[in-house]
Coordinates of C-alpha atoms in Angstrom, one line a residue:
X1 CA 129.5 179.1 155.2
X2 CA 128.8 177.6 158.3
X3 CA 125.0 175.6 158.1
X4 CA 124.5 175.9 161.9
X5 CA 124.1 178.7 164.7
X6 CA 124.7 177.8 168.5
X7 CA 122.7 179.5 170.7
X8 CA 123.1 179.1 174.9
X9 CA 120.6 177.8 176.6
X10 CA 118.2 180.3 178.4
X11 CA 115.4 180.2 180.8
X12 CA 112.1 181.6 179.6
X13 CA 110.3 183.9 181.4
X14 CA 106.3 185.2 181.7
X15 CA 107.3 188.2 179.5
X16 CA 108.8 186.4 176.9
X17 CA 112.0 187.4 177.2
X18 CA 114.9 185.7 177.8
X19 CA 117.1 186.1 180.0
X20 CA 121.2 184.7 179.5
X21 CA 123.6 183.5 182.5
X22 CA 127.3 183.6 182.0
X23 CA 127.2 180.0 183.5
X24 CA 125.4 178.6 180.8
X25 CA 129.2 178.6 179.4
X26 CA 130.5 176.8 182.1
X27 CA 127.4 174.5 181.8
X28 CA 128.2 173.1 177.9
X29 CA 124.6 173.0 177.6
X30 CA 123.9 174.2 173.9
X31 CA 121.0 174.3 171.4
X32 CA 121.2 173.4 168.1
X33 CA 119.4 175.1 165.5
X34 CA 119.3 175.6 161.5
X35 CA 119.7 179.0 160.0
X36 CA 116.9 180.4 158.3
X37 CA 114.2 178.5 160.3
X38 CA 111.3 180.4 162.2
X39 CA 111.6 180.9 166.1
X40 CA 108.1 182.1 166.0
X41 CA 105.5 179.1 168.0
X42 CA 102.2 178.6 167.2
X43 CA 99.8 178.1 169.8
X44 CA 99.6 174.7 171.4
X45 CA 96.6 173.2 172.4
X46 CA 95.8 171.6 175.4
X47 CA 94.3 168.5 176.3
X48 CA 91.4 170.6 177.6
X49 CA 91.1 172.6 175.2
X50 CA 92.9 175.5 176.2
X51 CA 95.0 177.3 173.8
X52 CA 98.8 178.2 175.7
X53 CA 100.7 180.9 175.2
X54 CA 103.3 181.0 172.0
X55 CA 106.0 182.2 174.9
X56 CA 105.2 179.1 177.1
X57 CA 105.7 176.5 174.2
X58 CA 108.3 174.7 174.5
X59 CA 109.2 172.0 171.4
X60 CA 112.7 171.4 171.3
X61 CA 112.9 170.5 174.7
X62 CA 110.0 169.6 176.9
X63 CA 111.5 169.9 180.3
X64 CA 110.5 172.5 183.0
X65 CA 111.4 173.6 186.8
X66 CA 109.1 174.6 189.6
X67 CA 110.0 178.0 189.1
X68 CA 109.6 177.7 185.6
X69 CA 105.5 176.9 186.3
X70 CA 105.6 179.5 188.7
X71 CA 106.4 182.2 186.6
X72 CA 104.1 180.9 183.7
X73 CA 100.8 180.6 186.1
X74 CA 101.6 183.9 187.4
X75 CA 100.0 185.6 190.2
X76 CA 95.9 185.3 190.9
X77 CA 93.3 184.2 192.7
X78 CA 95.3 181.2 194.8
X79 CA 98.2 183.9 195.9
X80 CA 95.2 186.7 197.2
X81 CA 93.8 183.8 199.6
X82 CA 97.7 182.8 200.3
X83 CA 97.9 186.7 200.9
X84 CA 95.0 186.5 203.7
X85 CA 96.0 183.5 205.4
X86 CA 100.0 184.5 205.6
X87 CA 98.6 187.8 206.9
X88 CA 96.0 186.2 209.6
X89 CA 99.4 184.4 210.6
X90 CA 101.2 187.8 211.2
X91 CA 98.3 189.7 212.6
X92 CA 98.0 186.8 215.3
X93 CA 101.8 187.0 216.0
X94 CA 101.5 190.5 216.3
X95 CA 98.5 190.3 219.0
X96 CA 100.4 188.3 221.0
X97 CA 103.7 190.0 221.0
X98 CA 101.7 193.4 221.6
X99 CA 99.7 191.8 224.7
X100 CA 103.3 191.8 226.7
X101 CA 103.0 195.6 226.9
X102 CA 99.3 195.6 228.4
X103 CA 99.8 192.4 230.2
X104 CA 102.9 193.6 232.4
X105 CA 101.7 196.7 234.0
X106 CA 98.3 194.8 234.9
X107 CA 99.8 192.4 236.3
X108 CA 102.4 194.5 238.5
X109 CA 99.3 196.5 240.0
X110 CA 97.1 193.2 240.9
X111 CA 99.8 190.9 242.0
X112 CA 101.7 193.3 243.5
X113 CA 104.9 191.9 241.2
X114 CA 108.4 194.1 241.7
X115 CA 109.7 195.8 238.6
X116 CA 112.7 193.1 238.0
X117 CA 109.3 190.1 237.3
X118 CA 107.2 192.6 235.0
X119 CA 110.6 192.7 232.8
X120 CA 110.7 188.9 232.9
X121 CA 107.6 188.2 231.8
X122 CA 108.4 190.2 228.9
X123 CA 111.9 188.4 228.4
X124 CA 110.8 185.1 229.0
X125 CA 109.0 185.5 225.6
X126 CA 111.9 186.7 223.5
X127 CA 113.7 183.5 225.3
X128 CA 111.7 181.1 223.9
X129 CA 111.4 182.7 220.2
X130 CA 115.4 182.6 220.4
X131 CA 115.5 178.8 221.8
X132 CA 112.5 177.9 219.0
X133 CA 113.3 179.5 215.9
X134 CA 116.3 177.5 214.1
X135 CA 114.4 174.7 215.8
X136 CA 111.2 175.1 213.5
X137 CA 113.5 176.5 210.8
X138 CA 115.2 172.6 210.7
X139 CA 111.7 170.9 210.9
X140 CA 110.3 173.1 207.9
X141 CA 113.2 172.0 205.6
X142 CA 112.8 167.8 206.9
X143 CA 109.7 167.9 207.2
X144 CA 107.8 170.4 205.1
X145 CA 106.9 174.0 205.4
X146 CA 103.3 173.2 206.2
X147 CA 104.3 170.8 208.7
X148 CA 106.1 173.1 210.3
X149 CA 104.3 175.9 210.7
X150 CA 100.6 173.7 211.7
X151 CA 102.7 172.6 215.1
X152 CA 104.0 175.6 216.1
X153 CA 100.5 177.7 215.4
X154 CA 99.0 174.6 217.4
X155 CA 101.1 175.0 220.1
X156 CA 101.1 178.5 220.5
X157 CA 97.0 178.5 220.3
X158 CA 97.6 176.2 223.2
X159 CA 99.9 177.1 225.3
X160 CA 98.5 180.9 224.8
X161 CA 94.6 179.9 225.6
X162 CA 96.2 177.9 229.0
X163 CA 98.3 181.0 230.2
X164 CA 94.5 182.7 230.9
X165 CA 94.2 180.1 233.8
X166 CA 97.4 180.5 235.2
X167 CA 97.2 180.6 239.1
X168 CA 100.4 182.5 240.2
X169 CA 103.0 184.6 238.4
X170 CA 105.5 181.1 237.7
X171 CA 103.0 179.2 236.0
X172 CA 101.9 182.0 233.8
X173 CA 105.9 182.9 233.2
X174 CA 105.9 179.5 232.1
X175 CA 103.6 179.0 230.2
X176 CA 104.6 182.5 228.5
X177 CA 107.7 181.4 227.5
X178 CA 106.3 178.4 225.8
X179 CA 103.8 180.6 223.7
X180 CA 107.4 182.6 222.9
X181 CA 108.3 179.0 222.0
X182 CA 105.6 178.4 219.5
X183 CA 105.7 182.0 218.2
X184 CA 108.9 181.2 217.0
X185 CA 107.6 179.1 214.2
X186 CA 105.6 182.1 212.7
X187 CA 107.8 183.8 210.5
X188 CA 107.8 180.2 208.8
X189 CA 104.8 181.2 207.0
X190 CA 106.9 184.2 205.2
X191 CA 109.3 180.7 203.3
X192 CA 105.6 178.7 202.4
X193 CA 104.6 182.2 201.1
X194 CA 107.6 183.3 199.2
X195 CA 108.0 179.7 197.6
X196 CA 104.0 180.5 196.1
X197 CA 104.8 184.0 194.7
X198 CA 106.2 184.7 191.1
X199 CA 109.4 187.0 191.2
X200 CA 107.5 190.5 190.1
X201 CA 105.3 190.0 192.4
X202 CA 107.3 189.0 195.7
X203 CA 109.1 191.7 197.3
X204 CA 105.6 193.8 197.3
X205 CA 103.5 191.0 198.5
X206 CA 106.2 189.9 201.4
X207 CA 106.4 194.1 202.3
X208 CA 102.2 194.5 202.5
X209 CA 102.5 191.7 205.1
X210 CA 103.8 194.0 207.2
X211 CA 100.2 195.8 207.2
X212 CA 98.8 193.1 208.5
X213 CA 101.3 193.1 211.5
X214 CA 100.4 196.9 212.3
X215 CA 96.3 195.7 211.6
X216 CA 97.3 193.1 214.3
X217 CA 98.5 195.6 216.7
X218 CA 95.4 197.9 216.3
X219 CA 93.3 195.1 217.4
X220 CA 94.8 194.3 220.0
X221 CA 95.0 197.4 221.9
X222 CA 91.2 198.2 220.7
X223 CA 90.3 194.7 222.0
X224 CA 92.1 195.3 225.2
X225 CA 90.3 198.8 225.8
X226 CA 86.7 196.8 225.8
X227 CA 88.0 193.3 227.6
X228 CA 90.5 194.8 230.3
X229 CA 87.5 196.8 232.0
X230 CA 85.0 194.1 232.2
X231 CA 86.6 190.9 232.1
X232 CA 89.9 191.1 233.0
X233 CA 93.1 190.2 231.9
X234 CA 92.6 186.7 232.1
X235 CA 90.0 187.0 229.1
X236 CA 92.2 189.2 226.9
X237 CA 94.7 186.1 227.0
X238 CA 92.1 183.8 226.1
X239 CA 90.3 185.6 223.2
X240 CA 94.1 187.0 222.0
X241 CA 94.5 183.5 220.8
X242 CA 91.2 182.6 218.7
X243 CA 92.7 184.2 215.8
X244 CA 95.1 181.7 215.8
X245 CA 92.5 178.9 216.1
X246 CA 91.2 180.2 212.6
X247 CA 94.6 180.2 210.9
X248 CA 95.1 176.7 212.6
X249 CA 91.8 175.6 210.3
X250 CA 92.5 177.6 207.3
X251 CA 96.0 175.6 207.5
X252 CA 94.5 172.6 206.0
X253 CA 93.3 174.4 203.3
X254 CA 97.0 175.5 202.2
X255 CA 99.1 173.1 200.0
X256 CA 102.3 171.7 200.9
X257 CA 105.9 174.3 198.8
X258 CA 105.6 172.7 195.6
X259 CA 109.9 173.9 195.7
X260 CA 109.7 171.1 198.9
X261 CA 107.9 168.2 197.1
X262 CA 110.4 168.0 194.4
X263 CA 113.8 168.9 196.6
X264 CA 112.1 165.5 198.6
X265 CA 111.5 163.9 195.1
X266 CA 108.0 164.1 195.8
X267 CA 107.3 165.0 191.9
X268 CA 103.7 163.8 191.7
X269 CA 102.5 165.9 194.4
X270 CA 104.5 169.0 193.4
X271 CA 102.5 168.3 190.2
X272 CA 99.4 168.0 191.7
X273 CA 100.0 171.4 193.7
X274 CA 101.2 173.7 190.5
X275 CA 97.7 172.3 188.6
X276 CA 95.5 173.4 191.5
X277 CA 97.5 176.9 191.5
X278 CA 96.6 176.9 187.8
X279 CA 93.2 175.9 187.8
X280 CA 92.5 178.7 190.0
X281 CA 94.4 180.7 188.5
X282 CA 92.8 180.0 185.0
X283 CA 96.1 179.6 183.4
X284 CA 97.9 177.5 181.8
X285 CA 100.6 174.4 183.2
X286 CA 104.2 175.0 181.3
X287 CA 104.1 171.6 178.5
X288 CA 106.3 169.1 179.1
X289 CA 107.9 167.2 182.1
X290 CA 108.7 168.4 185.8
X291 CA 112.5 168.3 186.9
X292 CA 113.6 166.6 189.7
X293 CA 116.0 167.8 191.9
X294 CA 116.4 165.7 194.4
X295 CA 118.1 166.1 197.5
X296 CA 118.0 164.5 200.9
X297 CA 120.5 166.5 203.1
X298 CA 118.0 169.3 203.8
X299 CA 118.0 171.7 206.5
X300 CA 121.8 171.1 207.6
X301 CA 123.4 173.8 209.5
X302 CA 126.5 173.2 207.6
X303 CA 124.9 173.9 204.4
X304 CA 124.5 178.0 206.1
X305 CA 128.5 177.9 206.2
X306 CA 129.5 176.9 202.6
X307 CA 132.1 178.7 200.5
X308 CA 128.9 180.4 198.9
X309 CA 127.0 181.3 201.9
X310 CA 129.3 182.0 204.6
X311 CA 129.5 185.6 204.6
X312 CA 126.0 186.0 203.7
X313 CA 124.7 183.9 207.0
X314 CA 127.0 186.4 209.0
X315 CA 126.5 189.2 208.0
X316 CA 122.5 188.8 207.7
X317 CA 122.7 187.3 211.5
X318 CA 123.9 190.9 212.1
X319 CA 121.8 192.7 210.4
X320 CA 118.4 190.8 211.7
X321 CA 119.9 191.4 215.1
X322 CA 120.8 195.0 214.5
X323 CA 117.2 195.4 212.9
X324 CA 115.4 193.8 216.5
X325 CA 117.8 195.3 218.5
X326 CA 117.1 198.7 217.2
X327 CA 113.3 198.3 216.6
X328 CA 112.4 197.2 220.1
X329 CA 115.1 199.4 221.7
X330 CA 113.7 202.6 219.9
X331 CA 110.2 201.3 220.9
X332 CA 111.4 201.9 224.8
X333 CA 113.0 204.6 224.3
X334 CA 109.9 206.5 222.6
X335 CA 108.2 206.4 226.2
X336 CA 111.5 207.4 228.2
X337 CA 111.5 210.5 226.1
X338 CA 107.7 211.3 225.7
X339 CA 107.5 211.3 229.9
X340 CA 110.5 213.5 230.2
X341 CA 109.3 216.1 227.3
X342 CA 112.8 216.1 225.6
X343 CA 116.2 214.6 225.6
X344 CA 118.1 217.1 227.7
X345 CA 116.0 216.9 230.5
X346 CA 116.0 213.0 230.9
X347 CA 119.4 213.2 233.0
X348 CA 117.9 216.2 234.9
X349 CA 114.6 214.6 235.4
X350 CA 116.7 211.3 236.7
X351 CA 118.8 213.2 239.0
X352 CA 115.2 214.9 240.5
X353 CA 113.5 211.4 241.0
X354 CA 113.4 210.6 244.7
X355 CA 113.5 206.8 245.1
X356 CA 110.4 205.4 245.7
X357 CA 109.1 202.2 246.2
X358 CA 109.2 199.3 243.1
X359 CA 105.3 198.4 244.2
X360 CA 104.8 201.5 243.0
X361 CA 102.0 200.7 239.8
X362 CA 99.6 202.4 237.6
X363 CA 96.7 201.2 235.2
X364 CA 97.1 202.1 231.6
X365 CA 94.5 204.5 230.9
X366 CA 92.5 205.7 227.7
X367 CA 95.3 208.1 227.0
X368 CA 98.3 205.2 227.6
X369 CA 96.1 203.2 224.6
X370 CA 96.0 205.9 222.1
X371 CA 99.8 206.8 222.4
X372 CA 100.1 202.9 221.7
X373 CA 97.7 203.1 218.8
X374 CA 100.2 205.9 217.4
X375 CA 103.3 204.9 218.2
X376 CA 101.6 201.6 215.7
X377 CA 100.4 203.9 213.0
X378 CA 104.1 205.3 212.3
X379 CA 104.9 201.7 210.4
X380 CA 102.6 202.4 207.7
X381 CA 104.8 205.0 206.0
X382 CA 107.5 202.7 206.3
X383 CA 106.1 200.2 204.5
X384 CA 105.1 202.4 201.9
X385 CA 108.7 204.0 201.4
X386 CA 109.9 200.5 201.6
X387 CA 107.5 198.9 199.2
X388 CA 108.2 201.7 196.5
X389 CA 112.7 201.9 196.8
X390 CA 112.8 197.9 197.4
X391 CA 112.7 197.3 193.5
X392 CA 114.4 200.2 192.7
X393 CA 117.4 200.5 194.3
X394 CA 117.6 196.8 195.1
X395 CA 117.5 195.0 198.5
X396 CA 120.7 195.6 199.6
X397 CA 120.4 199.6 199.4
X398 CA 117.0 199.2 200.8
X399 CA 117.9 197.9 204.1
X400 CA 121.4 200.1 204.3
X401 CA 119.4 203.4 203.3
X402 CA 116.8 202.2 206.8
X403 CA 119.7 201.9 208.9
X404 CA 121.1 205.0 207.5
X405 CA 118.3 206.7 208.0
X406 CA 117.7 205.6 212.0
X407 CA 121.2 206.0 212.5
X408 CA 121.2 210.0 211.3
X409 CA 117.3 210.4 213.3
X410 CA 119.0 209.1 216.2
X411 CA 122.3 211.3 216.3
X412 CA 120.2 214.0 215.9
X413 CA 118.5 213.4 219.2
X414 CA 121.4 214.8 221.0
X415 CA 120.3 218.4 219.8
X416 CA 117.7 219.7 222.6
X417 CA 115.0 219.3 219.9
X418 CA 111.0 220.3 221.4
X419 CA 108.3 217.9 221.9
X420 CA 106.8 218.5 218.1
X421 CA 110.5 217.8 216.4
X422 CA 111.0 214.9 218.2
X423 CA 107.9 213.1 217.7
X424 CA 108.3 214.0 214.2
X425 CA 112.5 212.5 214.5
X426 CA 111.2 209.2 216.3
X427 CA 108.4 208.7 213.8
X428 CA 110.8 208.3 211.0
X429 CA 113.2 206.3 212.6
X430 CA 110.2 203.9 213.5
X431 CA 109.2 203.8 209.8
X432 CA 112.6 203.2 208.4
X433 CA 113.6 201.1 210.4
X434 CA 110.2 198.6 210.4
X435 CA 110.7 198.9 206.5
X436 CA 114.6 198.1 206.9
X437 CA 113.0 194.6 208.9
X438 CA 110.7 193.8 206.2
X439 CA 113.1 194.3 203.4
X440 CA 115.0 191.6 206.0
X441 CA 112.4 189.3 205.4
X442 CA 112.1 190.2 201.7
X443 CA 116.0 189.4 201.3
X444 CA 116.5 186.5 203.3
X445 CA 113.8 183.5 202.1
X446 CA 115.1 185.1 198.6
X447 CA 119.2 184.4 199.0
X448 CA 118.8 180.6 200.5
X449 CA 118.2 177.7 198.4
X450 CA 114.8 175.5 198.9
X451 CA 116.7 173.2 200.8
X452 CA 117.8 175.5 203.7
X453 CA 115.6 178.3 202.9
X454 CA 113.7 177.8 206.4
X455 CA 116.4 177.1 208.3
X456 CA 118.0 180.3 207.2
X457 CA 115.3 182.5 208.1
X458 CA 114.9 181.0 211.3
X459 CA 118.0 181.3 212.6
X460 CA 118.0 185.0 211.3
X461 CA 114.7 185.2 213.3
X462 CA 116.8 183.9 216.4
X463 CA 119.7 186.1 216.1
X464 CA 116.7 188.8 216.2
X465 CA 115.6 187.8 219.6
X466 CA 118.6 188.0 221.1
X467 CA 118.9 191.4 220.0
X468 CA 115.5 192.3 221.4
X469 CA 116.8 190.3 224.2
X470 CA 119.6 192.9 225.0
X471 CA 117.8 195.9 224.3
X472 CA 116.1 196.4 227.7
X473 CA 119.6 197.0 229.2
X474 CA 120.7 199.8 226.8
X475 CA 117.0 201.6 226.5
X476 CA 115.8 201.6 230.3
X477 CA 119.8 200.2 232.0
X478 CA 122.1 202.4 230.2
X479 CA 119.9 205.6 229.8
X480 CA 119.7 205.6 233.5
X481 CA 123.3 206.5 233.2
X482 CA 123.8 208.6 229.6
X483 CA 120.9 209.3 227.1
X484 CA 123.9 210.5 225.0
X485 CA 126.0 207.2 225.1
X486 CA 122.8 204.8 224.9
X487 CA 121.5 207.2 221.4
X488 CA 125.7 206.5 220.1
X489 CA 124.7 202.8 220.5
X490 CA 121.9 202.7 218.7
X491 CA 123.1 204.9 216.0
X492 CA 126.4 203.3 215.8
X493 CA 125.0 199.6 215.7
X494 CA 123.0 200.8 212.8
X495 CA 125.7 202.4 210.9
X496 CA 127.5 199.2 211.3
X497 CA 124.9 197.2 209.9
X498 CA 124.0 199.3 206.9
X499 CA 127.7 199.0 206.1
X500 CA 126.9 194.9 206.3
X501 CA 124.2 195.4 203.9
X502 CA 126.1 196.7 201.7
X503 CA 128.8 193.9 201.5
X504 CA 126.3 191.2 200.6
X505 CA 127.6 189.6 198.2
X506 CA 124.4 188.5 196.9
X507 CA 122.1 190.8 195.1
X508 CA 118.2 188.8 194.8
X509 CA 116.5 192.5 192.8
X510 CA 115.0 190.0 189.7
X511 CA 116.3 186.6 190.7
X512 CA 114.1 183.8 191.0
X513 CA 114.3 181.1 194.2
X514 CA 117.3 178.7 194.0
X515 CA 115.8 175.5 194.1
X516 CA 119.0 173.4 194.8
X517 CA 122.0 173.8 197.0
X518 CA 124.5 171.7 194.8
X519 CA 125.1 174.6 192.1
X520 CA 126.4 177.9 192.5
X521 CA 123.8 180.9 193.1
X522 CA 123.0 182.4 189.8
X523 CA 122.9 178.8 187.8
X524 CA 118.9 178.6 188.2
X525 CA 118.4 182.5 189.6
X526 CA 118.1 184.0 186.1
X527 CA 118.1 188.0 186.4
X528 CA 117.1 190.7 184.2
X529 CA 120.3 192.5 183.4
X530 CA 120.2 190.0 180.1
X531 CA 117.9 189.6 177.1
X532 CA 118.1 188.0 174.1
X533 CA 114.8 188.5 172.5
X534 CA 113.8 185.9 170.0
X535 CA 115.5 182.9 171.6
X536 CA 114.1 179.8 171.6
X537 CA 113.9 178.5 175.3
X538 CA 115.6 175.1 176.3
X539 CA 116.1 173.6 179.8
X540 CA 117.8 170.7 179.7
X541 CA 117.2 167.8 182.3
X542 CA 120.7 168.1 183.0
X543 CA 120.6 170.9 184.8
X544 CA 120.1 168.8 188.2

């Protein structure tokens, strides 16, 4: 009879549970343990006083990662004010990307611009979000997240408070392009937030930050109706970019990725930053000592292109390009078909249209602001349906089912549907596919490793631009031509890409953040597919 039992290490998690990996064999990290003693902790008590949890005790091995802490401490009061700030981030970016569509038509009515410089203002914007993104994505993973994203919300506020004093239409192309520049940076808020959030609660919280984008876009367009009649456009520029100014001062306020601080052997810090979560949390720190995992080579575009990552940087460079391409496209599209009543008659009512002069302009009027306030409301749906599949199905079903979805709305445009059935047709494909982008952005910060986590999701963001980039020429170029070949495009693009969703080869559903690039994915992602209940915890300091 033998006197021992060897158990495999596990990683503990907030329930309890825990959960087994089948490279823990690989590993030969083991746990000793004498038959017949008693799993069951006591409670600990804390310096302060504070009793912690029997599930958090740890006495064989007194060792813990960031993720480990993160799970224990849980979500609370520190993640709600992360919330607000992450979402006054968004709400700004969405202000100044909706602008562009009140902006142009202004601006070709008082400075008489032809139809080819309205378009370019609006381009010039998507060029410097393209150009920018992997830039602030490498800058986020050398130099912090925080870091990051304080320059390019500072330079935005700047460049977008000086493009209301712009003298002629090159200067304030200019100094458009340079907001696009610093707008780039935004979605770097999404990795600082994700890196905060335990693993129940991320998906949700990343998904509702897509509320704050449509709450963005409402009050813009209200803001617009009671600025563009008085003051002017010039004004609407100006007071566009104050919301900004507030996230630039609640962004001392946030703490540096505690993830960051140790991947830059920064432990004291990282320390520092997981007690403040827990004080205002009111719950407890894990016991025992933080693991370092050092590693200087950070934010490497090489480190997109290993053996483990290669097809999932390609095949998400698609799908974030399908998603933009498709968004903005159907976003175009929605007033082609609204002005022409139906499908069929857009060739007709193109064929009738004498040619007439590109000065041609016309104000947006009361009516042009309310289609623009429900053309925004058609995202909150989406977000819903989103927020209630994404951890059901899994992320990689979620964002094939919303291309699925737009791709079968779209084909059935080519039936000479009425007015009623085709709002109702383009509101759904709207709603999918905003929740197929935000399931994007749910996947992505998810599948990289802390050490090119940023630069991941910026060059995503990147290859999304230049799909919003090309869209122009399909929804207003090629429908000049064939609404029938322009809707095959869309709708064939977005088969396409739900077919590249569902060759990931990665699957995040209930996997924690990889903190280091040196192991295979899954050595530190524990999922729930395994439980062993009753098993002591160890995580050896081997592990990095």
């Amino acid at each position: 009879n033998s006197l021992f039992c060897i158990l495999r290490v596990v990683k503990f998690r907030r329930t309890g549970e825990s959960s087994r990996s089948d490279e823990d064999v690989v590993s030969g990290e083991h746990e000793i343990q004498i038959e017949g003693v008693r799993t069951e902790l006591e409670p600990v008590e804390l310096e302060d006083g504070a009793a912690v949890p029997k599930e958090f005790a740890n006495p064989t091995d007194d060792t813990f990662m960031v993720e480990d802490a993160v799970e224990a401490i849980g979500f609370g009061k520190f993640q709600w004010k992360l919330s607000v700030i992450t979402g006054l981030a968004w709400a700004s970016n969405a202000m100044e990307m909706m602008i562009l569509s009140i902006l142009a038509p202004q601006l070709h009515c008082e400075w008489r611009l032809p139809s080819w410089q309205v378009a370019l203002l609006t381009s010039v914007v998507f060029v410097g979000m393209m150009s920018s993104s992997t830039l602030w994505g490498n800058i986020s993973d050398q130099y912090g997240r925080k870091t990051g994203l304080k320059i390019s919300v500072l330079w935005t506020l700047y460049y977008g408070i000086l493009s209301g004093f712009a003298p002629v239409y090159s200067w304030i192309l200019m100094l458009r392009g340079l907001v696009g520049f610093g707008i780039g940076g935004v979605p770097q808020s999404v990795t600082l937030y994700a890196e905060f959030l335990p693993m129940k609660a991320r998906a949700k919280c990343i998904l509702l930050i897509e509320v704050f984008w449509a709450i963005g876009t409402v009050f813009e367009v209200l803001l617009a109706v009671l600025v563009m009649p008085t003051l002017g456009w010039r004004w609407l520029l100006i007071l566009s970019a104050l919301p900004l100014l507030l996230f630039a001062v609640l962004c001392f306020w946030l703490p540096e990725s505690a993830r960051y601080d140790v991947l830059s052997g920064n432990q004291e810090k990282a320390i520092a930053t997981l007690k403040r979560i827990a004080t205002e949390n009111g719950a407890p720190m894990p016991l025992g000592k933080l693991i370092i995992s050092r590693q200087e080579d950070r934010g490497k575009m090489r480190d997109l292109f290993t053996p483990h990552f290669r097809w999932t940087t390609l095949l998400l460079w698609f799908i974030w390009f399908s998603n933009a391409f498709s968004y903005y496209g159907l976003v175009l599209l929605t007033t082609e078909f609204f002005q022409a009543g139906d499908v069929c008659s857009i060739s007709s009512r193109r064929k009738e249209v004498k040619a007439k002069c590109s000065l041609t302009c016309e104000y947006l009027t009361e009516e042009d602001y309310t289609d623009l306030l429900w053309t925004t409301l058609s995202e909150f749906p989406g977000v819903l349906v989103t927020l209630w599949i994404i951890d059901r199905i899994g992320r990689k079903k979620t964002m094939a089912l919303s291309f699925f979805v737009f791709s079968f709305c779209s084909l059935l445009l080519f039936l000479c549907v009425g007015r009623n059935v085709l709002t109702v047709l383009l509101f759904i494909a709207r709603a999918f596919i905003s929740g197929g982008f935000q399931a994007a952005y749910v996947y992505t910060p998810e599948v990289y490793p802390t050490a090119t986590r940023a630069l991941g999701l910026g060059t995503c963001s990147g290859m999304a631009r230049v799909g919003a980039l090309i869209t122009p020429f399909i929804a207003q170029v090629m429908l000049e031509s064939s609404v029938y070949l322009t809707l095959v495009v869309y709708s064939g693009c977005c088969l396409l890409a739900a077919v590249a969703s569902c060759f990931l080869p990665i699957e995040t559903k209930g996997r924690g953040l990889q903190e280091s690039s040196h192991r295979e994915w899954g050595q530190e992602m524990v999922g729930k597919g395994s439980h062993s209940p009753g098993v002591t915890r160890s995580n050896s300091g081997s592990q990095e």
